[in-house]
Coordinates of C-alpha atoms in Angstrom, one line a residue:
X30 CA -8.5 -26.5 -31.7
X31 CA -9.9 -23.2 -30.7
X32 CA -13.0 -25.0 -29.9
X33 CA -10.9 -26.9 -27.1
X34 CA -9.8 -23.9 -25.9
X35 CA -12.8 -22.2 -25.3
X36 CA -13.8 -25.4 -23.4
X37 CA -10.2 -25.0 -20.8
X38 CA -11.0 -21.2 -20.7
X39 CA -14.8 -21.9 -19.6
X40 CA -13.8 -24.4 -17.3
X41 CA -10.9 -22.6 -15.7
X42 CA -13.9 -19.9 -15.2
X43 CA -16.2 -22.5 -13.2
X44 CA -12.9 -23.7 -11.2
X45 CA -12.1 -19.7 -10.0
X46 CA -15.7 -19.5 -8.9
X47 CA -15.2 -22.4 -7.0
X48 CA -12.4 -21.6 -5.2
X49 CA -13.6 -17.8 -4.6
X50 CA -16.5 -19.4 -2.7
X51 CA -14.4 -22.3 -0.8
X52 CA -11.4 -19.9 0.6
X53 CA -13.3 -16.5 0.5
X54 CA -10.3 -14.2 -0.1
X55 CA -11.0 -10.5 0.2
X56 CA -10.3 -9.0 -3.1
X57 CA -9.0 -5.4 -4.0
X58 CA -9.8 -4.8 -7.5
X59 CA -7.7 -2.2 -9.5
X60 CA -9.6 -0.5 -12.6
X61 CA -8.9 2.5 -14.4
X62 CA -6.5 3.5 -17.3
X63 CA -3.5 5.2 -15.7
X64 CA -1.0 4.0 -12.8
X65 CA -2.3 0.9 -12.4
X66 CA 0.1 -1.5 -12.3
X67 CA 2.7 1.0 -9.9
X68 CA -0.6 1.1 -7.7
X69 CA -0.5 -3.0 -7.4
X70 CA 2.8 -3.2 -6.7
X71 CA 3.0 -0.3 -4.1
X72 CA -0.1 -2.0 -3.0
X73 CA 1.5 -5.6 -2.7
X74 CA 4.3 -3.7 -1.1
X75 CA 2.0 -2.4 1.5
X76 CA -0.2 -5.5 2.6
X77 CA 2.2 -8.3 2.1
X78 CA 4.1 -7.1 5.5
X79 CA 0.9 -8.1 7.2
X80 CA -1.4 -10.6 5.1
X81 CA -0.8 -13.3 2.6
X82 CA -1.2 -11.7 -0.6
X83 CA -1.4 -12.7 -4.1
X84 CA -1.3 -9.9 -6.8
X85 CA -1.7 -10.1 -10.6
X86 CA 1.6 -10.9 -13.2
X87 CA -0.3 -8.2 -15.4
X88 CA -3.2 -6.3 -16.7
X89 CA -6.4 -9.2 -17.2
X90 CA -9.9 -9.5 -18.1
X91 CA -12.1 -12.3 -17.3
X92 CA -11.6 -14.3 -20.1
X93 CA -8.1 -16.3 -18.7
X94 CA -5.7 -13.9 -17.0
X95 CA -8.0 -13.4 -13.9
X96 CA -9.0 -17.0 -13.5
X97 CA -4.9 -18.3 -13.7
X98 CA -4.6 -15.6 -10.8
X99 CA -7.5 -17.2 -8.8
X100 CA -6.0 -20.7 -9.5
X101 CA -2.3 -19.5 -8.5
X102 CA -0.9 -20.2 -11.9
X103 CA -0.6 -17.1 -13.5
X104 CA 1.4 -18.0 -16.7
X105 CA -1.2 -16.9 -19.7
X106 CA -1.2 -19.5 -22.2
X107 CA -3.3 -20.7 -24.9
X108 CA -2.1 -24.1 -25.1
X109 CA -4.4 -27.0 -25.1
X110 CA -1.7 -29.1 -23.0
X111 CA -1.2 -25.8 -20.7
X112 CA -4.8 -25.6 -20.3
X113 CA -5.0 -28.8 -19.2
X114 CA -2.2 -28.2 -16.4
X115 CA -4.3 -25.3 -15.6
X116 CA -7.2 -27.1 -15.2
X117 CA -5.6 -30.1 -13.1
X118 CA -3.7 -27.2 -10.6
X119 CA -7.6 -25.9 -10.6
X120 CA -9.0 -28.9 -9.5
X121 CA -6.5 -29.6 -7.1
X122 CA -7.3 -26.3 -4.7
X123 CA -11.0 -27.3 -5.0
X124 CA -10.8 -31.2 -3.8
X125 CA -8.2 -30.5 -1.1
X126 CA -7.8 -28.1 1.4
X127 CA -4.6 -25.7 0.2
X128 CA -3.5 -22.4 1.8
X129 CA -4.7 -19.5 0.2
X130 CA -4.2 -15.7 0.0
X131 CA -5.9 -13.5 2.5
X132 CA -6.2 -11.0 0.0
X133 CA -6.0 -10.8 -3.8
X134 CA -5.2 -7.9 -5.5
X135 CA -6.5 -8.0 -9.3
X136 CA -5.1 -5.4 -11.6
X137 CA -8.4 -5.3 -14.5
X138 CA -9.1 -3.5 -17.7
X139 CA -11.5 -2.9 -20.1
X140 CA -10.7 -3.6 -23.4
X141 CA -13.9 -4.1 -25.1
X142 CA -17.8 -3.7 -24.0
X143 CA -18.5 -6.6 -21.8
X144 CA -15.4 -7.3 -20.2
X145 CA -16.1 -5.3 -17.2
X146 CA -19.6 -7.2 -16.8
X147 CA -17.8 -10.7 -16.9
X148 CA -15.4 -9.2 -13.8
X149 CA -18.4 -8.4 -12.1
X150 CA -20.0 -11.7 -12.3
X151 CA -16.7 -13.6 -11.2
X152 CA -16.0 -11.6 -8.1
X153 CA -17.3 -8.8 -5.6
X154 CA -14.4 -6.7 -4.5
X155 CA -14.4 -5.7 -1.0
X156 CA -11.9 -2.6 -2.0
X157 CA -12.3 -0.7 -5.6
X158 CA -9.1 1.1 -6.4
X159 CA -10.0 3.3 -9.0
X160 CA -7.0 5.3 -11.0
X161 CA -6.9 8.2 -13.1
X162 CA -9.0 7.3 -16.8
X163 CA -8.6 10.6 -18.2
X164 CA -10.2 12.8 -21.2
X165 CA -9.1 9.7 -23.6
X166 CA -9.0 6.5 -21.5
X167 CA -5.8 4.1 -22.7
X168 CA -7.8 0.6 -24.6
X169 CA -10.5 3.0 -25.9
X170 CA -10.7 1.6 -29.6
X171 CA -13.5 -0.8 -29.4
X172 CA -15.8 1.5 -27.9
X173 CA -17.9 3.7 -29.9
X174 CA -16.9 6.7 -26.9
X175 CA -15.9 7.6 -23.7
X176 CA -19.4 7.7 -22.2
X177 CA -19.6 3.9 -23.9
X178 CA -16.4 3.3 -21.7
X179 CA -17.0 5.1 -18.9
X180 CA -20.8 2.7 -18.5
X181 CA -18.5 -0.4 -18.1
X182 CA -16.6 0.6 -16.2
X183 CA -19.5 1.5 -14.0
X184 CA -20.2 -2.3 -13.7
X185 CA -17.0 -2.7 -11.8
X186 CA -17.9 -0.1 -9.6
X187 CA -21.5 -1.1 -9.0
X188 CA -19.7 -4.9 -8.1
X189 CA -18.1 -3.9 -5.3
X190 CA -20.0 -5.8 -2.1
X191 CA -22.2 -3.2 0.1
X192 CA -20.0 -3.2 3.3
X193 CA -16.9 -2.5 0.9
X194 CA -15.2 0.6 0.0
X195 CA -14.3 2.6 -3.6
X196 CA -10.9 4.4 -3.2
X197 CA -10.1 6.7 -6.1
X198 CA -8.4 9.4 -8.1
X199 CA -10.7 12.6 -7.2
X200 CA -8.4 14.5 -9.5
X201 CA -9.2 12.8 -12.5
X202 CA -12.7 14.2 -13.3
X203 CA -14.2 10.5 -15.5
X204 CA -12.8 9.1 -11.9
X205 CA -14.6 11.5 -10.0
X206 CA -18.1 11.6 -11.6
X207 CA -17.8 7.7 -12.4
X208 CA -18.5 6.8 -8.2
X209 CA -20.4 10.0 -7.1
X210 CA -23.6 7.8 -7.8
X211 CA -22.4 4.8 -5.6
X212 CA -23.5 4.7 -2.2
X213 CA -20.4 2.6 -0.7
X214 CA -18.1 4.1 1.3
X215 CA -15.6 6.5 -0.6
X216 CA -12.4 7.7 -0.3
X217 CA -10.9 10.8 -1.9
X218 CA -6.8 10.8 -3.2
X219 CA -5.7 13.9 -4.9
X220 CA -3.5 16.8 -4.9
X221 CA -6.6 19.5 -4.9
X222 CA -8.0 20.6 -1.5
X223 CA -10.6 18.8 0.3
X224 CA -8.9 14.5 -0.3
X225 CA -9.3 12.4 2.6
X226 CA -5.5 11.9 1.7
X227 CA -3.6 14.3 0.0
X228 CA 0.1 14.8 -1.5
X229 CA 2.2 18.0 -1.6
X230 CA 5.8 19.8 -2.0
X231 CA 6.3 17.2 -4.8
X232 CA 10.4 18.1 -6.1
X233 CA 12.5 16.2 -8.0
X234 CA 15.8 14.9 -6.4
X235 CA 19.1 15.4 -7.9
X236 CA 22.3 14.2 -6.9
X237 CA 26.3 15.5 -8.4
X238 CA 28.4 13.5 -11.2
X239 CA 30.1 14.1 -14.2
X240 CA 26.8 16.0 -15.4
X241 CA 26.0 19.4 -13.3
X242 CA 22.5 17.6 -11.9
X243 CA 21.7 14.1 -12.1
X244 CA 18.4 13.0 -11.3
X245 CA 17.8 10.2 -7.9
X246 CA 14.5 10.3 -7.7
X247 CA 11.5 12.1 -6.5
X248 CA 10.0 13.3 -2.8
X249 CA 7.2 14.7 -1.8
X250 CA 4.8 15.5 1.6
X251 CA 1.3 12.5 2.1
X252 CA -1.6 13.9 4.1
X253 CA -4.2 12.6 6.2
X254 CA -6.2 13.6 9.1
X255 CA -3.8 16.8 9.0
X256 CA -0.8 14.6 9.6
X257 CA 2.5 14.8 7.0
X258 CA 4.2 12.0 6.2
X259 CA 7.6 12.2 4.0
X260 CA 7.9 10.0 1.2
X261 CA 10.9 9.2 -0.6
X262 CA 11.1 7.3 -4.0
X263 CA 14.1 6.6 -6.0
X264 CA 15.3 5.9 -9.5
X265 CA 11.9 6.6 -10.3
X266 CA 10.4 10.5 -10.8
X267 CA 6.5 11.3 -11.8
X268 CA 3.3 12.1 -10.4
X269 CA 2.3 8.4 -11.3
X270 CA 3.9 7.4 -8.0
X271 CA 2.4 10.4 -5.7
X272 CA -1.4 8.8 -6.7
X273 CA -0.4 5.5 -6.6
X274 CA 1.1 5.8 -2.7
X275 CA -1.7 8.1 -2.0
X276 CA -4.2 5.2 -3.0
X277 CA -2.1 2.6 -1.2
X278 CA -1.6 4.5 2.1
X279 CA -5.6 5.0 1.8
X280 CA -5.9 1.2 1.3
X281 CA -3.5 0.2 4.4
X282 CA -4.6 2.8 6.6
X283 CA -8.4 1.5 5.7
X284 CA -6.7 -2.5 6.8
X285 CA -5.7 -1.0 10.1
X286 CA -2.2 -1.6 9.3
X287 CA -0.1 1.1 11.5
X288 CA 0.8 4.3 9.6
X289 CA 4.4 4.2 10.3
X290 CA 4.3 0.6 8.8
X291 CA 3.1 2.0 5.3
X292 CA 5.1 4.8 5.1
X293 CA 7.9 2.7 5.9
X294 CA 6.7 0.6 3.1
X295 CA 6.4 3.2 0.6
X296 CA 9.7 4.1 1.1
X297 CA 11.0 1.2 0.3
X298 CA 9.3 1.2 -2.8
X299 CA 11.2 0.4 -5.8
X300 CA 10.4 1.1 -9.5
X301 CA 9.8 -1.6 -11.7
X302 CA 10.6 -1.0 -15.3
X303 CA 9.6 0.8 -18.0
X304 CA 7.5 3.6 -15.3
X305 CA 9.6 7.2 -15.7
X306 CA 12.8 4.6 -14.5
X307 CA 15.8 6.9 -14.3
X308 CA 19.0 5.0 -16.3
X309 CA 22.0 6.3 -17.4
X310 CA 23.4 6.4 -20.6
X311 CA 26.0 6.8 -23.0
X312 CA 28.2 10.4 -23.0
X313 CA 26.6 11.8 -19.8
X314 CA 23.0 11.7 -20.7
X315 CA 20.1 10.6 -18.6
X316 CA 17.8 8.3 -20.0
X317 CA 13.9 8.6 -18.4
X318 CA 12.7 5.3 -19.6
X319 CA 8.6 5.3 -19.7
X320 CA 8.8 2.7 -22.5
X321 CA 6.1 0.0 -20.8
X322 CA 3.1 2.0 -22.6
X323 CA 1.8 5.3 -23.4
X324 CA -2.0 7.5 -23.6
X325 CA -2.3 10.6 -24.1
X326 CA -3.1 11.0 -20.4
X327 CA 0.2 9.3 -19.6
X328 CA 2.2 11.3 -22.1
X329 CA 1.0 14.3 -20.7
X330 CA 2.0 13.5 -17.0
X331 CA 5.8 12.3 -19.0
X332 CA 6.4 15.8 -20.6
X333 CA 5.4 17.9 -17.6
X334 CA 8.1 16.0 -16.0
X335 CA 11.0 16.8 -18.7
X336 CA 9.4 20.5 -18.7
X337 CA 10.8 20.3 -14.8
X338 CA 13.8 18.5 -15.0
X339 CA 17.0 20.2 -14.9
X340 CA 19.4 19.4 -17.8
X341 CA 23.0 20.6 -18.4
X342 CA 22.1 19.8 -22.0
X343 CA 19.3 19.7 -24.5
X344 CA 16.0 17.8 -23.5
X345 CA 15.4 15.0 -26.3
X346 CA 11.9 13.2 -26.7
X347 CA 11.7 10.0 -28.1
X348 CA 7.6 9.5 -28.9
X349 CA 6.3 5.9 -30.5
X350 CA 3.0 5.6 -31.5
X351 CA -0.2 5.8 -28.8
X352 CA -2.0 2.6 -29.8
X353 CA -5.9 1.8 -29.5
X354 CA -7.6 5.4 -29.6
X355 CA -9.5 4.5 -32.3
X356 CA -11.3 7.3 -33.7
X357 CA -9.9 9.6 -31.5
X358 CA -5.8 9.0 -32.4
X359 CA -4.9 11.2 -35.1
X360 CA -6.1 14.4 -32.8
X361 CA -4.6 13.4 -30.0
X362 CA -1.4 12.4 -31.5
X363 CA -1.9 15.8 -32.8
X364 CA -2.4 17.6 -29.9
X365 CA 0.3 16.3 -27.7
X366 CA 2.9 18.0 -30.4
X367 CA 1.6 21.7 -29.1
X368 CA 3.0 20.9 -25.5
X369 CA 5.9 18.8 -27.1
X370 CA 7.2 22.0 -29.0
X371 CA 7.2 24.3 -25.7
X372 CA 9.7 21.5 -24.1
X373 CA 11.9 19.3 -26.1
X374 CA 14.7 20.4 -28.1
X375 CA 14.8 17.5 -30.4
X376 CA 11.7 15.0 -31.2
X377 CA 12.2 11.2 -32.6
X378 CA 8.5 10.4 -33.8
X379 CA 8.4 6.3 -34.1
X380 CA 5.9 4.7 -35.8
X381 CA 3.0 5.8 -38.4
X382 CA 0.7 7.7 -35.9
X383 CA 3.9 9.3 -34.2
X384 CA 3.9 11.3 -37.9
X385 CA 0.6 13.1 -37.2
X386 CA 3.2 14.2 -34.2
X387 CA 6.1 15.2 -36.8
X388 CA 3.2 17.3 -39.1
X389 CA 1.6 19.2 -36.1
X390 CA 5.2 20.1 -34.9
X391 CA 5.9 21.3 -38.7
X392 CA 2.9 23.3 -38.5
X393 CA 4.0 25.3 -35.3
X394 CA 7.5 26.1 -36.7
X395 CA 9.0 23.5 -35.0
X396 CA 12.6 23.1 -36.8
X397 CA 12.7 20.5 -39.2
X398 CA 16.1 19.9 -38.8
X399 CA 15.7 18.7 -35.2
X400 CA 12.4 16.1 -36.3
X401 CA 13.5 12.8 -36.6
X402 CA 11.0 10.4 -38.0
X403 CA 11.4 6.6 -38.0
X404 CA 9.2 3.1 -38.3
X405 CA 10.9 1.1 -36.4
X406 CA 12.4 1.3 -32.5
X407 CA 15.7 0.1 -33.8
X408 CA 16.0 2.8 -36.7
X409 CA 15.5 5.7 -34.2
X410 CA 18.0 3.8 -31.8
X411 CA 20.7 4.0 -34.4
X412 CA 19.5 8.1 -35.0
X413 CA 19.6 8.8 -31.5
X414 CA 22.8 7.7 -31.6
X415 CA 24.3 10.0 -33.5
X416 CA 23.1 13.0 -32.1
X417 CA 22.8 12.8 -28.1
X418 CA 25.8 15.2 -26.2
X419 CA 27.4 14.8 -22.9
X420 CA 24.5 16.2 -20.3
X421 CA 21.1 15.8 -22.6
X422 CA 18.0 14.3 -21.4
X423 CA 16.2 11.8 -23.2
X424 CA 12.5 10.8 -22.7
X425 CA 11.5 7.5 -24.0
X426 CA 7.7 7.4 -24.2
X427 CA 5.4 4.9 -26.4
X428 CA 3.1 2.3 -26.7
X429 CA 3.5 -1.6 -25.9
X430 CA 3.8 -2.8 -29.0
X431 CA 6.3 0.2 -30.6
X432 CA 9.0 -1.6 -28.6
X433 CA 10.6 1.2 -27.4
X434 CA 12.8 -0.2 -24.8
X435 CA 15.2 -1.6 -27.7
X436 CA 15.9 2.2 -28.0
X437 CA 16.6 2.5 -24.4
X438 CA 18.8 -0.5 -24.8
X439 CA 20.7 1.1 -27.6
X440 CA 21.9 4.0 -25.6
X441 CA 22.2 2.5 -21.8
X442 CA 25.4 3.4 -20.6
X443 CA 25.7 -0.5 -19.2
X444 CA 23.7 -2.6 -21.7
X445 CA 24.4 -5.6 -19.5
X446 CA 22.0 -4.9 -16.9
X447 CA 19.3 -4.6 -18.9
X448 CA 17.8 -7.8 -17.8
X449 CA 17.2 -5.7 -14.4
X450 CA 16.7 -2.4 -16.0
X451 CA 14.3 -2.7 -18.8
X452 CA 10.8 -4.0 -19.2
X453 CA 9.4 -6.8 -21.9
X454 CA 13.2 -8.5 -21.3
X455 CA 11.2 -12.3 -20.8
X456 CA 12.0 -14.7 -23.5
X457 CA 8.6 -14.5 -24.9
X458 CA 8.9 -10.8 -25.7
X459 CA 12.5 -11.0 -27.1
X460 CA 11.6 -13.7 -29.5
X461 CA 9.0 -11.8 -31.4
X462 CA 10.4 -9.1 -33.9

């Protein structure tokens, strides 16, 4: 059986290339370990106004997410007879003329060495988007180090087809030193001085209720060419979606599309679950639901927002496990507990790495009395329960697999929308325990 499969993967492979070369979309790849998925959907956001585009369900590699994108029948199966269906839909495209996307926008990782050199020998992007990767890039547990990681993901970036263009995160220093060596055109994003577009004046929104500020959102000031554009964005608060509209506008304004036509676009930008969503919850509180995944560069970005927010109550921190660091977990698990202690009031630590979280917080003097440690998503649900006041904040922050929007769930205020509201709500997800 697995045999068969690797047959329907291999062919699906063969069919993508064929129908790259038949239709020649333009491709926008989207690499990196932070903000990726925000970026593709701002990005989709952005282009689909003015060109067909088709954009990635998820997070692929090579092996069969990417080629179900290319084929237009994204559903990510290992079933032989699903294969097969792939592989007919394939075929199909290839023998008769179809419309096809103008551009595809590919959201890829790395999970493992090789990956990135498969990418590279399926498609030439005409546009890298490159994201922050930070110190300790997210899927780093099947390399032996960063510098491992950081050489495949130079493959992707050495893909990219000569009259192209590398757009990236020059804040993020593995970012910025990863394309310095690539002689394709480059452009700069950050909130430092010198970006060919640039973000500034970020605040947090807030809005009146029952509670003495409730947060709406986020704004904050784009730059380019010494021009300031406003950009609103709502239900949604974190510096995720200032580098993610900072690569997008850079992306558009490379397309030609007009600049009021991206900002407009932007700012009709909404949130889609799981990213630093703002939700309400029981007895007054605000939930900030960042439950989709978590690194320690993405935890860190998470509990400089709570740090900022303003709270009529106490600020509560709900951490699951960061999953695949490899060697370098139990330090960083460690770590994040010195900037934890300076801003929560209360800490749920879910999961057996989320301990290492629960020691280090010991260690500093953190009180015992407010550490809550649990296994399981549903066990620190029930906790949370008990203890939450009118006005608190609650951060929800973990891994994939940690299942940490069943917490979020367990303290919405309406439970009933959470088919809208929270992320991993498919059937597939909610069957598995």
């Amino acid at each position: 059986m697995e045999y068969l499969k690797k047959i329907g993967k291999k062919v699906l492979q063969y069919e993508s290339k064929l129908i790259l070369k038949k239709y020649k979309p333009k491709i926008i790849a989207i690499s990196g370990s932070v903000g990726k998925t925000t970026t593709k959907e701002l990005l989709y956001s952005v282009l689909s106004n003015k060109f067909y585009v088709r954009k990635s369900d998820k997070s692929f590699t090579v092996e069969l997410g990417l080629p179900l994108t290319i084929i237009g029948y994204p559903r990510d199966n290992n079933y032989i007879w699903s294969l097969i269906i792939h592989m007919l839909h394939g075929l199909r495209i290839i023998l008769w003329k179809s419309e096809y996307p103008d551009w595809l926008i590919l959201e890829i990782d790395a999970d493992k060495i090789g990956d990135l050199e498969s990418v590279s020998q399926l498609l030439h992007p005409d546009i890298l988007v490159l994201t922050a990767i930070g110190k300790v890039p997210a899927h780093i547990e099947l390399f032996p180090s960063v510098e491992v990681f950081l050489e495949e993901n130079k493959k992707i970036v050495n893909s990219v087809v000569r009259d192209g263009v590398i757009i990236y995160n020059a804040d993020d220093e593995n970012s910025f030193n990863l394309v310095q060596d690539s002689d394709i055109k480059k452009i700069s994003c950050g909130v430092g001085s010198g970006c060919s577009v640039g973000a500034s004046e970020y605040k947090i929104l807030y809005g009146s209720g029952k509670i003495e500020k409730i947060p709406t959102g986020m704004t904050f000031e784009l730059t380019a060419d010494s021009k300031k554009y406003s950009i609103n964005i709502f239900q949604s608060i974190g510096i995720h979606n200032v580098y993610a509209s900072m690569l997008s506008f850079a992306v558009g304004r490379e397309l030609k599309i007009p600049e009021e036509n991206i900002i407009s676009s932007l700012n009709q930008y909404k949130s889609i679950p799981g990213r630093m969503n703002i939700i309400q919850g029981i007895k007054n509180t605000i939930i900030i639901d960042d439950s989709y995944n978590s690194s320690p560069n993405a935890l860190d970005q998470a509990l400089s927002v709570l740090a900022e927010l303003k709270s009529s109550g106490r600020k509560i921190l709900v951490v699951g496990d960061m999953l695949e660091l490899g060697k370098y977990s139990a330090e960083e698990h460690r770590k994040s507990a010195h900037k934890i202690k300076e801003i929560a009031d209360y800490v749920f630590c879910v999961g057996i790495r989320a301990r290492l979280i629960a020691q280090e917080l010991l260690s500093l003097d953190f009180p015992e009395a407010k550490i809550i440690q649990t296994d399981l998503s549903e066990e620190a649900g029930a906790e949370l329960q008990k203890i939450i006041e009118d006005g608190d904040t609650i951060l929800i922050k973990g891994s994939q697999a940690m299942r940490l929007e069943r917490v979020v769930e367990e303290i919405m205020r309406h439970p009933e929308d959470k088919s809208k509201l929270l992320v991993r709500q498919e059937e597939e997800w909610l069957s598995r325990k």
